[in-house]
Coordinates of N, CA and C in Angstrom, one line a residue:
X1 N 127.5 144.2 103.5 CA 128.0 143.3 104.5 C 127.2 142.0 104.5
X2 N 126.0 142.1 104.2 CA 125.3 141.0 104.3 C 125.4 139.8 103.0
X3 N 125.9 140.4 101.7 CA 126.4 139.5 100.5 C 127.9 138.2 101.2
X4 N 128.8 139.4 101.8 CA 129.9 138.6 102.0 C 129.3 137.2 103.1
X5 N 128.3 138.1 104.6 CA 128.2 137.0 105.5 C 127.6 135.7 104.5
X6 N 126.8 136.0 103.3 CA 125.9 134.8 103.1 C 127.0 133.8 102.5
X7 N 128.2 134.5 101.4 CA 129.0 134.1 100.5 C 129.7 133.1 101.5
X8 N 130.2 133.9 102.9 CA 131.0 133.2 103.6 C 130.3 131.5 104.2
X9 N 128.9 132.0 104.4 CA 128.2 130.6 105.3 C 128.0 129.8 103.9
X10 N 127.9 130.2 102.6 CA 127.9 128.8 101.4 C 128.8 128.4 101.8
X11 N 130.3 128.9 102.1 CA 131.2 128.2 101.5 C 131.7 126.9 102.7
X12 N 131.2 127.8 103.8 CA 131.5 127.0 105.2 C 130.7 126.0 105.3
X13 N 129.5 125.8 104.7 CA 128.5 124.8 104.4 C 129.1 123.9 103.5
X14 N 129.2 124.5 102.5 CA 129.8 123.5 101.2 C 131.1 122.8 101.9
X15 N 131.8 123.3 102.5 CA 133.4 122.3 103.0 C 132.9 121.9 103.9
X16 N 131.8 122.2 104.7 CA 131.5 121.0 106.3 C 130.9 119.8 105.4
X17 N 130.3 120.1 104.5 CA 129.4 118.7 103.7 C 131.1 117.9 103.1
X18 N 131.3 118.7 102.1 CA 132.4 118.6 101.5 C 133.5 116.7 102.5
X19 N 133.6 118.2 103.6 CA 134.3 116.9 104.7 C 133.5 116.0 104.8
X20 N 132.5 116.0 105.4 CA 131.3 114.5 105.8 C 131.4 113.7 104.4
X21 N 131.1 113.6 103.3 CA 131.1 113.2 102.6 C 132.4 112.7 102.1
X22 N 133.4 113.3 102.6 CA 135.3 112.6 102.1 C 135.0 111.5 103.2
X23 N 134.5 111.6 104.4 CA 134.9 110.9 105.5 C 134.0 109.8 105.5
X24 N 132.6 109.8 104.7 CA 132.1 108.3 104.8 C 131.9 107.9 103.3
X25 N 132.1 108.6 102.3 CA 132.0 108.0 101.3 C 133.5 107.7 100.6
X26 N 134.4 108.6 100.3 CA 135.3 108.8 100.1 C 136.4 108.3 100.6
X27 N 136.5 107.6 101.4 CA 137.3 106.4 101.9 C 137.5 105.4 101.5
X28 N 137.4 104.9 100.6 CA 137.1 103.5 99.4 C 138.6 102.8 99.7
X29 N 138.9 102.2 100.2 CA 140.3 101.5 100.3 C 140.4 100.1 100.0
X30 N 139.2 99.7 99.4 CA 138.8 98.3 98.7 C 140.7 98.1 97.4
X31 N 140.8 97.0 97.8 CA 141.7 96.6 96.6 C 141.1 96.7 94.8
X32 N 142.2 97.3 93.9 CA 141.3 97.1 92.8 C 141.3 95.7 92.2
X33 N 140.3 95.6 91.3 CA 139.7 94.3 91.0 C 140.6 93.7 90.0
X34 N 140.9 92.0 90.0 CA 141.9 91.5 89.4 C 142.0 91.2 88.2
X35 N 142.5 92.0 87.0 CA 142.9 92.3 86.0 C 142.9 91.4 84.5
X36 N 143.4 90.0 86.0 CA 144.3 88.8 85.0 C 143.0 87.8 85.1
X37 N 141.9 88.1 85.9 CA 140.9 87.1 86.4 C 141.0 85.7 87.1
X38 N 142.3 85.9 88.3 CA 142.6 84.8 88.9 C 141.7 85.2 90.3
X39 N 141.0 86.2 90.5 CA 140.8 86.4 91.7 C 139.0 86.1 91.7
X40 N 138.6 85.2 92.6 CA 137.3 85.1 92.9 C 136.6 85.8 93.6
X41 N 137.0 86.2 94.6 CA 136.7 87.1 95.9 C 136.3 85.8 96.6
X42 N 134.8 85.5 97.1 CA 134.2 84.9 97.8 C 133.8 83.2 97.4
X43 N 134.2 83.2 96.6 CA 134.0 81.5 95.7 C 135.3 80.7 96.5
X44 N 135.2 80.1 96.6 CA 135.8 78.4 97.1 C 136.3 77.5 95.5
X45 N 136.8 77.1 95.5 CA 137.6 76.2 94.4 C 136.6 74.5 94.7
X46 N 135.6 73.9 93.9 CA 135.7 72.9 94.4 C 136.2 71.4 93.4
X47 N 136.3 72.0 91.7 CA 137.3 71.0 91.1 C 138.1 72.1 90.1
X48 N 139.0 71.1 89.6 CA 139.4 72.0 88.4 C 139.1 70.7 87.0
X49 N 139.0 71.3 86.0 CA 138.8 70.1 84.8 C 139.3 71.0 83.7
X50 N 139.9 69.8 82.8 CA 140.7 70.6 81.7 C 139.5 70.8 80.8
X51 N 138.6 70.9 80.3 CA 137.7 71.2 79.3 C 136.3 72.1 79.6
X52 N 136.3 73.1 78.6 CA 134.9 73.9 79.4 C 133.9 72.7 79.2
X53 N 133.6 72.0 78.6 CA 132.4 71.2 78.3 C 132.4 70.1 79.9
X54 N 133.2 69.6 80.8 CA 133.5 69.2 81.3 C 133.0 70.2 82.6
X55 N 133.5 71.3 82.8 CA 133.0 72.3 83.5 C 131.9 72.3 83.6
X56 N 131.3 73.0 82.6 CA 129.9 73.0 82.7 C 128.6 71.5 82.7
X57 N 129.1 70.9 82.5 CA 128.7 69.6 83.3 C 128.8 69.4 84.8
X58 N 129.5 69.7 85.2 CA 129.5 69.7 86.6 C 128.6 71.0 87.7
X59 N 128.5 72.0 86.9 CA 128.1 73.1 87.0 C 127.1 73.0 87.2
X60 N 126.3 72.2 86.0 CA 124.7 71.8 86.3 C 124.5 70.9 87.0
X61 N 125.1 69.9 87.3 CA 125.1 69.1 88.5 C 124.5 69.5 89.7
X62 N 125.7 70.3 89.7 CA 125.2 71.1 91.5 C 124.2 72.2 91.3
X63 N 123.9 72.8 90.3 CA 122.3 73.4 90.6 C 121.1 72.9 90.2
X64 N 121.3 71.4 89.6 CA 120.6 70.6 89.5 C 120.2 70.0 91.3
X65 N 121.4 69.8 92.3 CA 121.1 69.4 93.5 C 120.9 71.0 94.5
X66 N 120.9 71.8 93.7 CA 120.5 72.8 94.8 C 121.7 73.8 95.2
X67 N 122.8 73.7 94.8 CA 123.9 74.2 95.2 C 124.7 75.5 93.8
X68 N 124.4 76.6 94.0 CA 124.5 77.6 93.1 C 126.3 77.8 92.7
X69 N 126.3 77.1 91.5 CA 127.9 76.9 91.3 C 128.2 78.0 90.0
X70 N 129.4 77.9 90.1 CA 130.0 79.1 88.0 C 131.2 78.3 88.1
X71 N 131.7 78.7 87.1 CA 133.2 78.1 86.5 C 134.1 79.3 86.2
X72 N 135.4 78.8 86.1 CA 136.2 80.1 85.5 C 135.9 80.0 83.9
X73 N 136.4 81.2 83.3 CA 136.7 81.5 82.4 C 137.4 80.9 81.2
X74 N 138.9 80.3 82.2 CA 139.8 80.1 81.2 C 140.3 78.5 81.7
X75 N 141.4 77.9 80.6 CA 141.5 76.4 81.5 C 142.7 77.0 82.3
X76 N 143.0 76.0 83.2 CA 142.1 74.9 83.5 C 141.1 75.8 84.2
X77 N 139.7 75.2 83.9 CA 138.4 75.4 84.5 C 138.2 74.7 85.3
X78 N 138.1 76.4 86.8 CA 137.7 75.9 88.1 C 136.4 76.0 88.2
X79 N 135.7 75.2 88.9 CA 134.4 75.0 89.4 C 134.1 75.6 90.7
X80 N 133.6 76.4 91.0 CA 133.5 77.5 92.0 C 132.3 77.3 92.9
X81 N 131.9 77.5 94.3 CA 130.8 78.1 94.8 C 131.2 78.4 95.7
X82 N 130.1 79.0 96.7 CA 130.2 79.7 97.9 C 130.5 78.9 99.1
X83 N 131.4 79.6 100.1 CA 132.0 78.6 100.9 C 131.0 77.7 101.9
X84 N 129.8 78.2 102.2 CA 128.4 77.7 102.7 C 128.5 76.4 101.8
X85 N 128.5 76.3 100.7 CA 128.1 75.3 99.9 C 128.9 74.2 99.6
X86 N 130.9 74.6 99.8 CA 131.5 73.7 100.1 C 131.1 72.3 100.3
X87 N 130.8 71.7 101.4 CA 130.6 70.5 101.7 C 129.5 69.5 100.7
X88 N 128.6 70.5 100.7 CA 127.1 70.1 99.9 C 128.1 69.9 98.6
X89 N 128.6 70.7 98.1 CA 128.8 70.6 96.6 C 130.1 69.2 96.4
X90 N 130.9 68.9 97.5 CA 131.9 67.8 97.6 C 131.0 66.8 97.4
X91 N 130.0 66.7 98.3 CA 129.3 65.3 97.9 C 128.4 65.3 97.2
X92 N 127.5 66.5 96.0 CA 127.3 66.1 95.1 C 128.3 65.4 94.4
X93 N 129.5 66.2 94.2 CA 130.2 65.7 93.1 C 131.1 64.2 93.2
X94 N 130.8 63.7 94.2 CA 131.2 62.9 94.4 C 130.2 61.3 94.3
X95 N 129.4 62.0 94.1 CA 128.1 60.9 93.9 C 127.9 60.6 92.3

């Protein structure tokens, strides 16, 4: 009698965890990530330029002034940073 009681409290343990663990980890309802690489998540658009060389000139500009920028990938190349940085990064580039 005493095999079955222990067999039964593993198992009752293992599905109480089982549950806790569906219910805060196992919840993931995040969108999947974008495929075609049009999606930034958290970046702000602040130019677009038809040339990577062009891009990345601009790029260093703004972490040259302090302002942590990237570029896309593909043309036209967008020049990206964080929405905080928006403004700062308009008037470097504009200078």
């Amino acid at each position: 009698m005493t095999a079955i009681y222990q067999t039964v409290v593993v198992f009752a343990v293992l599905g109480l965890l089982a549950l806790v663990l569906r219910y805060f980890v196992g919840n993931d309802r995040r969108p999947v990530p974008d495929p075609d690489g049009t999606d930034f998540g958290l970046l702000s658009e602040v130019a677009v330029v038809p040339t990577e060389e062009a891009a990345n000139v601009l790029v260093q500009k703004l972490k040259r002034n302090g302002v942590r920028a990237t570029r896309s990938r593909n043309a036209p190349y967008q020049v990206m940073v964080f929405p905080a940085d928006v403004a700062n990064a308009r008037l470097v580039l504009k200078s």
